[in-house]
Amino acid sequence: MLSSCTMSNKRTKAHSVLFMFMFFLLINFNLSQGDDVELLLSFKSSINDPFGFLSNWNSSTFFCLWHGITCNNLSSVKAIELSDKNITGTISSSIFHLPDIETINLSRNQLSGEIPCDLVSSVSLRYLYLSDNNLSGPIPNCSIFLEKLYLWNNQLSGKIPPEIGVCSNLKELDLGFNYLVGRIPSSVSNISSLQILTLAGNNLIGQIPCELSQMKSLKWIYLGYNNLSGEIPQELGDLVSLNLLNLVCNNLIGQIPFSLGNLTNVQYLYLYQNNLQGLLPRSIFGLKKLVELDFNDNYLFGEIPELVIEWQSLEILHLFSNAFTGKIPNSLASLPRLQLLDLSENSLTGEIPSLICNVSSIEVLDLYDNNLSGPIPQCLGNFSKHLSNLNLNSNKLEGSLPGSLANCKNLDLLDIGNNKLNGTFSYWLYTLPELQVLVLQSNKLHGTLENSKAIRPFRKLRILDLSNNEFTGPLPKSIIENLKAVMNLNEQQSSLQYMQGRYYLYGVNLTVKGLNTGLIKISTIFTSIDLSNNNFHGEIPSVIGKLSSLRGLNLSHNNLTGHIPTSMRNMIGLEWLDLSSNKLMGQIPNELTELTFLEILNLSHNQLTGPIPQGKQFSTFENVSYEGNLALCGFPLSKACNNDGRKQSPPSFFKEADDSETSISFGWKVVLMGYGCGLIFGALVGYVTFRNGDPKWFITLFRVKYHRRQEDNRGTKISNSCNKMAMYFVSKYVWSWSVIAAFA
């Protein structure tokens, strides 16, 4: 039996051991804390923090309370969250040595330089987000423990290293939109746990590796915007877990693989802007979970089958810019969720099926540039709740614009140009509160545009094209003075913003700066009015000067009269102005020189007079801008103006008469002088000749002298006068000689 003393000694030793353990643990904890602080401050010293987000990164504040820092239960740094802080500088390798770091998020900043190679040595790091910076250099080797690596939208270069396959625990890999070159390494297939693979927006070449089919966990493949070639591998059909397949904007050829019909979980299938050809494989109509399908801008042909009815979940369907033929399938009307249907730029025929009106969810209907005929379905007004974009341009549609469209209060783009529509202008168009773009060009519409009953028409309208119709009457003053969206447009909206719906960038075909232009995307500050090639008459209303944000104005080929309004000086945003082929008169206002953005000016074939304004943009316009105005003068025309600014007048009838009288008077003086000289000289010579009986010596002498005078052409007025006198002298000599001989 142990004594109490012995037991006491054992307790003392146990307490001592526990104390020593706690002591060393505390020391290590303090050292660890000191390391974290030192490493974080080292990182801070390598960057610039213009907004002072890291202002509390100092010794007076416990580091776990520093902005952007998250600690674990042991007060060790677990996460650094500094995204979108406008931070510049380089990434210090110190943050990869934080012993317990799991997440580093420095995305959406302006960091530069290379990613430190110390990344590979971090055993704790799981999530690294460095997207949307200015980082350069090669793709770094990653730790085998890393699960998410996002390097999207930087300036990384070189090839994707084959060692990428070592990162066996990666679940998400995003290297998109850099400057990577070479082929996609097949070693990437070793990352069996990968769910998201994004290599889009680089300069990758070669074929898509068929080894990708081994990555059964893949849910997302985004390889678009590269230079990949060859056919789409049939093996991709083995990726049954795939939710998104995006191979757009490459050089892929061949047919769409039948095996893609096995991707029963795919919701988003994008193959647009390649060189794919052939029919739509029947297998893809079995993809019942499809939400968006985009095969535009390929060489697909054949009819669009009624099997589209199988896509009951479909919301977006892009098949434009292919070679599809036949009719629009009626079964499209049975897709309850369809919001966007774009079948433009094909060779579809027949009428627009009225059943399409059953799709009350549709927001965008684009059938531009086909061979569709017949009337526009009256029932289109059934779209009144959602329809925002209706583009039927460049078909063979007839009849009138259906009045039911007045119900479409959300309509902001209506383009039915280049058809065979007839009838008068539809005044209900004025009532569409959201309308921004109206194109009715090149139809057979007629009548006037003025409507006294219209209340504040087109308040949001920015683009109006009614050209190449048969409209008459005066220019619509009531419309012009209500175009509030073209008056003092706020350019702070940014020219980089585009007019769009939820899924769609709006496009339109217009005449811009004299050229027929397809605007694939309409900038939110783009504005233009084209009323050319109609029968409008009267004067240009001065109220047009209020359109200070208008970019383009074309009123050419009408019957407009009067002067060019000086109020146009206020249209300071104008870039092109065409008033040609009208009957405008008077001088070109000098105020137009204040339009400093004006690039194109056409005032030809009018009745304008006086000097052309000089300076600023007017020094850049050529003769073609003014031809057909016979009374204009000044640069760049060859007709000069007087010192007072007026064109030099051509000689008048009276001045010509005066000049003629002077010339005639001078001529008679010459005749009289010649007559007198000839008479006297002739009488003398006649007397001598009569006495001698032989005039041959004189004739021979005079003839020689006369020919010598004619050969001595000096080109002076004196010489000409002398020649005239000599001619008359000869004539009078002969006449005198005849008289004397007769008397003799």
XYZ file of C-alpha atoms in Angstrom:
744
model
C 0.000 0.000 0.000
C 1.380 3.336 -1.078
C 1.966 5.971 1.529
C 0.207 9.282 1.317
C 3.571 10.946 0.836
C 4.300 8.907 -2.273
C 0.880 9.700 -3.705
C 1.436 13.350 -3.016
C 4.740 13.321 -4.894
C 3.049 11.735 -7.936
C 0.329 14.381 -7.949
C 2.979 17.081 -7.746
C 4.856 15.625 -10.717
C 1.622 15.338 -12.740
C 0.756 18.949 -12.031
C 4.250 19.961 -13.023
C 4.025 18.132 -16.347
C 0.624 19.667 -17.076
C 1.926 23.112 -16.188
C 4.950 22.701 -18.445
C 2.682 21.521 -21.331
C 0.384 24.500 -20.928
C 3.393 26.801 -20.698
C 4.898 25.584 -23.974
C 1.477 25.621 -25.642
C 0.995 29.236 -24.609
C 4.441 30.145 -25.906
C 3.739 28.449 -29.243
C 0.337 30.160 -29.422
C 1.916 33.566 -28.859
C 4.627 32.793 -31.402
C 1.941 31.693 -33.865
C 0.037 34.906 -33.288
C 3.208 36.867 -33.812
C 3.861 35.052 -37.087
C 0.363 35.810 -38.380
C 0.728 39.510 -37.612
C 4.147 39.678 -39.225
C 2.967 37.857 -42.361
C -0.117 40.033 -42.704
C 1.874 43.248 -42.307
C 4.325 41.972 -44.908
C 1.399 41.512 -47.297
C 0.121 45.015 -46.470
C 3.504 46.547 -47.273
C 3.397 45.092 -50.814
C 0.105 46.718 -51.801
C -1.475 50.168 -52.059
C -4.783 50.792 -50.319
C -6.175 54.068 -51.757
C -9.465 53.921 -49.845
C -7.848 53.065 -46.513
C -9.721 49.811 -46.061
C -6.709 48.400 -44.176
C -6.406 51.431 -41.896
C -6.882 49.348 -38.731
C -4.140 46.879 -39.664
C -1.841 48.026 -36.851
C -0.578 46.915 -33.437
C -3.237 48.848 -31.517
C -5.973 46.471 -32.783
C -6.161 42.728 -32.288
C -5.406 41.282 -35.737
C -8.496 39.031 -35.754
C -10.510 42.268 -35.785
C -8.657 43.707 -38.771
C -10.846 44.496 -41.789
C -11.120 41.515 -44.117
C -9.622 39.029 -41.631
C -11.440 36.004 -40.244
C -9.846 33.839 -37.540
C -10.580 30.308 -36.346
C -11.245 29.279 -32.735
C -7.530 29.287 -32.001
C -7.221 32.936 -33.081
C -5.262 32.036 -36.192
C -5.991 33.602 -39.595
C -8.481 31.473 -41.494
C -9.583 33.781 -44.317
C -8.549 37.005 -46.089
C -11.505 38.670 -47.844
C -10.380 41.800 -49.720
C -12.305 41.626 -52.994
C -13.325 44.775 -54.864
C -11.271 47.223 -52.750
C -9.378 48.934 -55.601
C -6.101 47.578 -54.202
C -2.979 47.868 -56.353
C 0.532 46.490 -56.023
C 1.772 42.899 -55.961
C 0.843 39.788 -53.995
C 3.356 39.059 -51.251
C 4.226 35.375 -50.851
C 3.809 35.833 -47.107
C 0.057 35.157 -47.156
C 0.663 31.632 -48.462
C 2.723 30.916 -45.304
C -0.113 31.633 -42.896
C -0.322 28.250 -41.138
C -4.118 27.915 -40.995
C -5.191 29.965 -44.002
C -8.059 28.346 -45.934
C -9.493 31.140 -48.100
C -7.808 34.037 -49.922
C -10.080 36.316 -51.935
C -8.368 39.245 -53.687
C -10.607 39.306 -56.765
C -11.776 42.467 -58.578
C -8.780 44.618 -57.697
C -5.851 45.966 -59.697
C -3.083 43.707 -58.489
C -0.192 43.101 -60.880
C 2.931 41.001 -61.147
C 3.191 37.225 -60.972
C 1.411 34.846 -58.620
C 4.045 33.667 -56.074
C 5.208 30.105 -56.538
C 4.860 29.634 -52.749
C 1.245 28.761 -53.499
C 2.274 25.153 -54.066
C 3.649 24.810 -50.511
C 0.476 25.852 -48.692
C -1.069 22.754 -47.122
C -4.016 24.562 -45.561
C -5.228 26.706 -48.484
C -8.452 25.421 -50.032
C -9.941 28.387 -51.939
C -7.976 30.962 -53.958
C -9.818 33.750 -55.784
C -7.624 36.119 -57.805
C -9.993 36.851 -60.714
C -10.341 40.215 -62.409
C -6.902 41.704 -61.707
C -3.866 42.528 -63.844
C -1.772 39.530 -62.848
C 0.738 38.283 -65.407
C 3.188 35.469 -65.902
C 2.514 31.716 -66.062
C -0.137 29.592 -64.402
C 1.362 28.648 -60.998
C 1.620 25.101 -59.713
C -1.072 24.565 -57.151
C -1.146 22.660 -53.896
C -2.660 19.196 -54.015
C -4.993 20.341 -51.238
C -6.481 23.234 -53.255
C -10.177 22.822 -54.111
C -11.057 26.058 -55.949
C -8.749 28.126 -58.178
C -10.176 31.214 -59.876
C -7.753 33.217 -62.076
C -10.329 34.544 -64.551
C -9.731 37.821 -66.430
C -6.062 38.535 -65.847
C -3.074 38.730 -68.175
C -1.646 35.298 -67.536
C 0.274 33.824 -70.448
C 2.046 30.698 -71.622
C 0.668 27.183 -71.807
C -1.525 25.396 -69.325
C 1.088 23.280 -67.481
C 0.675 19.500 -67.675
C 1.255 19.518 -63.898
C -2.276 20.847 -63.547
C -3.332 17.216 -63.367
C -1.542 16.881 -59.999
C -4.164 19.123 -58.385
C -6.300 16.087 -57.794
C -8.599 17.695 -55.222
C -9.684 20.601 -57.449
C -13.438 20.918 -57.802
C -13.519 24.264 -59.638
C -10.883 25.565 -62.074
C -11.336 28.889 -63.877
C -8.503 30.113 -66.117
C -10.753 31.997 -68.516
C -10.057 35.248 -70.352
C -6.297 35.363 -70.144
C -3.641 34.997 -72.839
C -3.024 31.282 -72.599
C -1.801 29.446 -75.699
C -1.218 25.914 -76.858
C -3.445 22.880 -76.462
C -5.619 21.761 -73.604
C -3.423 19.173 -71.808
C -5.022 15.746 -71.569
C -3.635 15.531 -68.021
C -6.512 17.730 -66.897
C -8.616 14.564 -67.055
C -6.704 13.297 -63.982
C -8.673 15.750 -61.843
C -11.503 13.295 -61.377
C -13.272 15.436 -58.781
C -13.501 18.525 -61.043
C -17.003 19.919 -61.434
C -16.352 23.272 -63.162
C -13.828 23.729 -65.988
C -13.517 27.175 -67.569
C -10.783 27.820 -70.147
C -12.743 30.295 -72.282
C -11.423 33.507 -73.768
C -7.831 32.449 -74.440
C -5.861 31.533 -77.555
C -6.034 27.779 -77.149
C -5.751 25.643 -80.278
C -6.161 22.051 -81.315
C -8.977 19.637 -80.697
C -11.070 19.240 -77.589
C -9.474 16.298 -75.706
C -11.752 13.282 -75.757
C -10.216 12.403 -72.355
C -12.551 14.976 -70.809
C -15.175 12.247 -70.964
C -13.386 10.526 -68.038
C -14.288 13.394 -65.706
C -17.673 12.071 -64.640
C -18.142 14.770 -62.007
C -18.120 17.608 -64.546
C -21.197 19.814 -64.427
C -19.835 22.827 -66.308
C -17.592 22.965 -69.411
C -16.850 26.426 -70.806
C -14.288 26.367 -73.637
C -15.704 29.185 -75.771
C -13.842 32.084 -77.409
C -10.700 30.186 -78.354
C -9.317 28.812 -81.620
C -10.236 25.199 -81.028
C -10.733 23.121 -84.164
C -11.885 19.705 -85.303
C -15.158 18.037 -84.480
C -16.997 17.950 -81.182
C -15.918 14.654 -79.567
C -18.646 12.042 -79.460
C -17.286 11.059 -76.042
C -18.663 14.217 -74.452
C -22.006 12.452 -74.483
C -20.736 10.313 -71.575
C -20.788 13.304 -69.198
C -24.295 12.631 -67.991
C -23.929 15.000 -65.014
C -23.256 17.966 -67.285
C -25.463 20.993 -66.715
C -23.744 23.444 -69.084
C -21.782 22.904 -72.302
C -20.390 26.042 -73.909
C -18.130 25.673 -76.967
C -18.983 28.960 -78.703
C -16.810 31.085 -80.999
C -14.307 28.478 -82.084
C -13.525 26.795 -85.400
C -15.372 23.566 -84.758
C -16.587 21.667 -87.817
C -18.742 18.694 -88.684
C -22.175 17.824 -87.434
C -23.603 18.177 -83.964
C -22.884 14.769 -82.372
C -25.904 12.533 -81.934
C -24.416 11.530 -78.570
C -25.237 14.951 -77.092
C -28.732 13.595 -76.719
C -27.384 11.576 -73.756
C -26.790 14.745 -71.734
C -30.161 14.427 -70.070
C -29.262 16.841 -67.261
C -28.008 19.631 -69.503
C -29.894 22.914 -69.177
C -27.627 25.264 -71.139
C -26.281 24.215 -74.541
C -24.288 26.815 -76.493
C -22.567 25.987 -79.797
C -22.928 29.277 -81.640
C -20.421 30.911 -84.021
C -18.651 27.826 -85.251
C -18.618 26.055 -88.608
C -21.055 23.311 -87.717
C -23.296 21.994 -90.455
C -26.009 19.476 -91.177
C -29.427 18.817 -89.721
C -30.435 19.185 -86.101
C -29.922 15.690 -84.614
C -33.232 14.224 -83.487
C -31.598 13.077 -80.257
C -31.282 16.603 -78.844
C -35.054 16.948 -78.733
C -34.931 14.469 -75.874
C -33.123 17.005 -73.662
C -36.219 17.785 -71.640
C -34.396 19.961 -69.086
C -33.123 22.443 -71.651
C -33.594 26.052 -70.553
C -31.416 27.780 -73.149
C -30.242 26.552 -76.561
C -28.104 28.695 -78.865
C -26.846 27.326 -82.200
C -26.716 30.647 -84.064
C -24.222 31.565 -86.776
C -23.403 28.126 -88.132
C -24.289 26.297 -91.343
C -27.169 24.225 -90.074
C -29.932 23.531 -92.579
C -33.188 21.689 -93.105
C -36.507 22.308 -91.433
C -37.002 23.062 -87.765
C -39.000 19.981 -86.726
C -42.191 19.970 -84.746
C -40.215 17.939 -82.166
C -39.348 21.229 -80.453
C -42.507 20.551 -78.484
C -40.386 18.258 -76.299
C -38.522 21.255 -74.846
C -41.175 22.133 -72.324
C -38.642 23.867 -70.030
C -37.147 25.992 -72.808
C -36.975 29.743 -72.222
C -34.388 30.898 -74.812
C -34.087 29.596 -78.394
C -31.456 31.079 -80.738
C -31.257 29.517 -84.199
C -30.537 32.684 -86.179
C -27.999 33.079 -88.967
C -28.151 29.553 -90.344
C -29.778 28.097 -93.459
C -33.013 26.689 -92.049
C -35.893 26.393 -94.502
C -39.563 25.551 -94.346
C -42.202 26.991 -92.078
C -42.054 28.146 -88.498
C -43.194 25.085 -86.511
C -46.597 25.434 -84.881
C -45.384 23.422 -81.915
C -43.377 26.447 -80.700
C -46.721 27.724 -79.495
C -46.813 24.821 -77.002
C -43.699 25.895 -75.092
C -45.192 27.481 -71.954
C -41.984 29.128 -70.711
C -40.606 30.479 -73.985
C -39.414 34.047 -73.512
C -37.095 34.613 -76.463
C -37.444 33.232 -79.991
C -34.839 34.311 -82.538
C -35.093 32.650 -85.965
C -33.708 35.610 -87.928
C -31.383 35.416 -90.941
C -32.596 32.087 -92.287
C -34.710 31.148 -95.314
C -37.985 30.436 -93.585
C -41.134 30.733 -95.687
C -44.877 30.849 -95.238
C -46.853 32.975 -92.846
C -46.183 33.766 -89.217
C -48.366 31.178 -87.474
C -51.157 32.750 -85.485
C -50.646 30.033 -82.873
C -47.509 31.890 -81.795
C -49.879 34.306 -80.076
C -50.595 31.588 -77.507
C -47.111 32.046 -76.023
C -48.059 34.813 -73.646
C -44.697 34.594 -71.859
C -42.671 35.715 -74.890
C -40.607 38.891 -74.546
C -38.561 38.867 -77.767
C -39.768 37.729 -81.184
C -37.102 38.188 -83.860
C -37.877 36.887 -87.366
C -35.706 39.403 -89.236
C -34.427 38.585 -92.746
C -36.430 35.577 -93.867
C -38.913 35.030 -96.701
C -42.041 35.205 -94.587
C -45.176 36.445 -96.316
C -48.783 37.220 -95.598
C -50.136 39.544 -92.916
C -48.803 40.172 -89.443
C -51.101 38.191 -87.104
C -53.667 40.455 -85.520
C -53.415 38.423 -82.319
C -49.893 39.607 -81.518
C -51.465 41.962 -79.012
C -51.893 38.924 -76.764
C -48.254 39.522 -75.798
C -49.327 42.721 -74.062
C -47.891 41.760 -70.689
C -44.354 40.880 -71.683
C -43.473 41.613 -75.340
C -40.638 44.147 -75.476
C -38.885 43.444 -78.803
C -40.618 42.693 -82.110
C -38.367 42.545 -85.183
C -39.921 41.452 -88.490
C -37.625 43.469 -90.761
C -36.673 42.260 -94.267
C -39.487 39.878 -95.100
C -42.395 40.035 -97.533
C -45.141 40.846 -95.071
C -48.213 42.637 -96.368
C -51.250 44.436 -95.053
C -51.307 46.928 -92.237
C -49.726 47.116 -88.827
C -52.112 45.282 -86.441
C -53.800 47.666 -84.058
C -53.707 45.037 -81.306
C -50.052 45.950 -80.758
C -51.361 49.018 -78.958
C -51.872 46.654 -76.021
C -48.130 45.930 -75.809
C -47.325 48.590 -73.250
C -43.852 47.138 -72.595
C -42.778 47.295 -76.252
C -39.514 49.236 -76.535
C -38.341 48.089 -80.007
C -40.588 47.711 -83.047
C -38.880 47.050 -86.377
C -41.049 46.127 -89.366
C -38.968 47.823 -92.051
C -38.296 46.456 -95.542
C -41.619 44.740 -96.042
C -44.717 45.464 -98.156
C -46.913 47.075 -95.543
C -49.459 49.614 -96.744
C -51.962 51.945 -95.204
C -51.535 55.129 -93.232
C -49.390 55.840 -90.200
C -50.750 54.083 -87.098
C -51.388 56.833 -84.562
C -51.754 54.295 -81.765
C -47.958 54.014 -81.890
C -47.908 57.320 -80.013
C -49.511 55.601 -77.018
C -46.724 53.068 -76.422
C -45.094 54.488 -73.278
C -41.828 52.501 -73.415
C -41.101 52.649 -77.154
C -37.467 53.605 -77.816
C -36.858 52.294 -81.349
C -39.366 52.531 -84.222
C -38.320 51.384 -87.706
C -40.883 51.338 -90.523
C -38.499 52.090 -93.380
C -39.005 50.873 -96.962
C -42.692 50.005 -96.985
C -45.652 51.522 -98.817
C -47.031 53.586 -95.963
C -48.610 56.943 -96.745
C -50.509 59.833 -95.204
C -49.431 62.445 -92.694
C -47.788 62.072 -89.296
C -49.402 64.992 -87.519
C -52.201 64.101 -85.114
C -53.745 66.843 -83.047
C -55.172 64.290 -80.609
C -51.765 62.829 -79.712
C -50.722 63.715 -76.164
C -46.976 63.748 -75.582
C -46.102 61.183 -78.279
C -42.855 59.205 -78.238
C -41.416 60.591 -75.011
C -38.881 57.753 -74.782
C -38.211 57.360 -78.510
C -34.511 57.598 -79.454
C -34.431 56.014 -82.920
C -37.050 56.848 -85.576
C -36.725 55.554 -89.150
C -39.651 56.155 -91.522
C -37.524 56.509 -94.657
C -38.481 55.235 -98.117
C -42.231 55.451 -97.747
C -44.876 57.762 -99.206
C -45.590 60.020 -96.230
C -46.757 63.540 -97.025
C -47.554 66.785 -95.259
C -45.282 68.913 -93.096
C -42.603 67.503 -90.849
C -44.291 66.389 -87.616
C -43.587 69.278 -85.265
C -45.645 67.708 -82.462
C -43.461 64.608 -82.552
C -40.192 66.519 -82.672
C -40.981 68.748 -79.724
C -41.906 65.758 -77.549
C -38.819 63.616 -78.124
C -37.632 64.155 -74.571
C -35.201 61.234 -74.758
C -33.256 63.098 -77.469
C -33.076 66.318 -75.485
C -30.158 66.602 -73.061
C -29.608 62.856 -72.925
C -27.488 62.047 -69.907
C -24.281 60.641 -71.350
C -23.222 59.596 -67.870
C -25.343 56.533 -68.556
C -22.080 55.396 -70.170
C -21.649 54.563 -73.831
C -20.629 51.058 -72.787
C -24.185 50.254 -71.774
C -26.462 48.684 -74.313
C -30.167 48.498 -74.756
C -31.233 45.036 -73.656
C -33.773 42.860 -71.996
C -33.000 40.172 -69.492
C -31.411 37.821 -72.016
C -30.947 39.821 -75.156
C -28.913 42.667 -76.635
C -31.105 44.644 -79.021
C -29.986 45.067 -82.638
C -31.322 47.029 -85.598
C -30.449 47.915 -89.211
C -30.149 51.643 -89.943
C -28.520 54.051 -92.345
C -25.684 55.565 -90.332
C -23.471 58.252 -91.869
C -24.698 57.333 -95.327
C -24.039 53.603 -94.974
C -26.521 50.811 -94.324
C -25.322 49.509 -90.982
C -26.390 46.597 -88.837
C -26.100 47.637 -85.211
C -25.683 44.326 -83.405
C -25.872 46.194 -80.125
C -27.657 49.503 -79.640
C -25.873 51.854 -77.283
C -28.195 53.481 -74.777
C -27.066 56.928 -75.951
C -27.413 56.232 -79.697
C -30.063 58.489 -81.281
C -31.106 59.107 -84.895
C -34.016 60.329 -87.025
C -34.408 59.305 -90.684
C -37.400 60.676 -92.625
C -35.692 60.619 -96.025
C -37.227 59.585 -99.358
C -40.784 60.643 -98.635
C -42.950 63.538 -99.809
C -42.722 65.849 -96.811
C -43.051 69.521 -97.684
C -42.893 72.878 -95.986
C -40.146 74.281 -93.799
C -37.936 72.523 -91.283
C -39.436 73.558 -87.927
C -37.089 75.546 -85.732
C -38.088 73.355 -82.773
C -35.754 70.728 -84.196
C -32.937 72.629 -82.493
C -34.115 71.245 -79.156
C -32.805 67.785 -80.085
C -29.407 68.535 -78.604
C -28.494 64.863 -78.103
C -29.399 63.700 -81.612
C -26.515 61.889 -83.333
C -27.915 61.644 -86.865
C -30.569 63.478 -88.904
C -31.574 62.573 -92.461
C -34.318 64.612 -94.157
C -33.034 64.151 -97.706
C -35.088 63.511 -100.862
C -38.238 65.323 -99.823
C -39.822 68.609 -100.949
C -38.714 70.764 -98.041
C -38.517 74.512 -98.627
C -37.421 77.599 -96.741
C -34.155 78.193 -94.929
C -31.988 75.902 -92.835
C -32.982 76.853 -89.263
C -30.280 78.626 -87.275
C -31.601 76.753 -84.212
C -29.678 73.725 -85.455
C -26.660 75.260 -83.737
C -28.046 73.726 -80.528
C -27.851 70.162 -81.896
C -24.386 69.832 -80.439
C -24.336 66.026 -80.515
C -24.961 65.799 -84.259
C -22.503 63.561 -86.136
C -24.203 63.341 -89.522
C -26.661 65.689 -91.240
C -28.265 65.039 -94.626
C -30.627 67.660 -96.077
C -29.840 66.895 -99.715
C -32.279 66.794 -102.636
C -34.835 69.260 -101.303
C -35.710 72.841 -102.251
C -33.996 74.639 -99.407
C -32.917 78.200 -100.133
C -30.920 81.027 -98.621
C -27.492 80.880 -97.077
C -25.990 78.075 -95.018
C -26.131 79.395 -91.436
C -22.717 80.213 -89.979
C -24.087 78.840 -86.709
C -23.630 75.306 -88.060
C -19.886 75.671 -87.526
C -20.620 75.179 -83.821
C -21.506 71.518 -84.495
C -18.021 70.315 -83.639
C -18.907 66.593 -83.736
C -20.271 66.766 -87.280
C -18.481 64.229 -89.507
C -20.836 63.926 -92.474
C -22.654 66.850 -94.102
C -24.755 66.633 -97.261
C -26.523 69.779 -98.474
C -26.315 68.924 -102.166
C -29.020 69.534 -104.752
C -30.890 72.385 -103.113
C -31.170 76.083 -103.973
C -28.710 77.423 -101.425
C -26.842 80.656 -102.102
C -23.940 82.713 -100.813
C -20.697 81.760 -99.104
C -20.074 78.402 -97.446
C -19.257 78.833 -93.741
C -15.583 78.383 -92.925
C -13.642 76.945 -90.003
C -13.907 74.031 -87.575
C -15.664 71.003 -89.068
C -16.535 72.867 -92.269
C -12.889 72.784 -93.292
C -13.173 68.982 -93.601
C -16.147 68.757 -95.988
C -15.563 68.255 -99.710
C -17.309 69.456 -102.874
C -19.792 66.584 -102.824
C -21.422 68.130 -99.746
C -22.523 71.151 -101.789
C -22.877 70.054 -105.422
C -26.075 71.021 -107.202
C -26.280 74.445 -105.481
C -25.243 76.715 -108.355
C -25.222 79.918 -106.318
C -22.886 78.741 -103.526
C -19.311 79.985 -103.378
C -16.198 79.669 -101.283
C -14.058 76.769 -100.082
C -14.089 73.944 -101.047
C -15.766 75.037 -104.284
C -13.695 76.560 -107.063
C -16.069 79.548 -107.228
C -14.655 82.403 -105.219
C -16.718 84.974 -103.364
C -16.328 88.784 -103.447
C -14.557 90.577 -100.624
C -17.926 91.307 -99.078
C -18.551 87.562 -98.928
C -20.821 87.414 -101.955
C -20.169 85.292 -104.974
C -18.549 87.207 -107.847
C -21.364 87.940 -110.291
C -20.961 86.829 -113.898
C -20.862 89.651 -116.523
C -24.324 91.104 -116.961
C -26.057 91.633 -120.277
C -25.475 95.400 -120.095
C -21.815 95.015 -119.296
C -21.419 92.668 -122.222
C -23.197 95.210 -124.400
C -20.828 97.954 -123.216
C -17.852 95.764 -123.909
C -19.225 94.944 -127.351
C -19.781 98.628 -128.077
C -16.224 99.438 -127.056
C -14.907 96.639 -129.217
C -17.002 97.743 -132.161
C -15.958 101.377 -131.682
C -12.339 100.393 -131.621
C -12.867 98.283 -134.721
C -14.373 101.166 -136.693
C -11.490 103.432 -135.684
C -9.123 100.861 -137.087
C -11.213 100.650 -140.243
C -11.220 104.423 -140.690
C -7.470 104.700 -140.094
C -6.863 101.924 -142.559
C -9.271 103.474 -145.007
C -7.581 106.894 -144.846
C -4.057 105.526 -145.037
C -5.042 103.190 -147.805
C -6.756 105.912 -149.773
C -3.782 108.294 -149.622
C -1.160 105.621 -150.133
C -3.245 103.989 -152.827
C -3.683 107.254 -154.662
C 0.056 107.893 -154.556
C 0.972 104.424 -155.666
C -1.751 104.492 -158.287
C -0.407 107.690 -159.712
C 3.167 106.300 -159.858
C 1.949 103.050 -161.291
C -0.195 104.835 -163.784
C 2.815 106.791 -164.813
C 5.074 103.699 -165.003
C 2.423 101.237 -166.096
C 3.660 98.270 -163.945
C 2.412 97.681 -160.334
C 4.012 94.201 -159.876
C 6.998 95.511 -157.862
C 4.715 96.931 -155.154
C 2.561 93.866 -154.871
C 5.587 91.622 -154.461
C 7.161 93.936 -151.856
C 4.024 94.338 -149.718
C 3.151 90.641 -149.740
C 6.570 89.721 -148.311
C 6.364 92.292 -145.522
C 2.835 91.247 -144.575
C 3.786 87.593 -144.218
C 6.784 88.487 -142.077
C 4.567 90.479 -139.759
C 2.197 87.534 -139.375
C 5.106 85.177 -138.523
C 6.313 87.573 -135.815
C 3.649 86.588 -133.248
C 4.439 88.582 -130.101
C 1.105 88.022 -128.363
C 0.601 91.695 -127.405
C -2.302 94.063 -127.882
C -0.059 96.326 -130.008
C 0.742 93.524 -132.397
C -2.926 92.615 -132.681
C -3.860 96.225 -133.399
C -1.154 96.485 -136.013
C -2.304 93.304 -137.668
C -5.870 94.615 -137.778
C -4.635 97.889 -139.316
C -2.552 96.022 -141.836
C -5.514 93.890 -142.866
C -7.645 96.945 -143.452
C -4.714 98.670 -145.147
C -4.459 95.850 -147.667
C -8.168 95.825 -148.307
C -8.259 99.565 -148.817
C -5.182 99.446 -150.971
C -6.839 96.999 -153.302
C -10.030 99.010 -153.262
C -8.144 102.290 -153.904
C -6.150 100.746 -156.678
C -9.363 99.684 -158.325
C -10.795 103.213 -158.034
C -7.676 104.869 -159.458
C -7.528 102.378 -162.239
C -11.125 103.068 -163.022
C -10.521 106.816 -163.134
C -7.483 106.271 -165.263
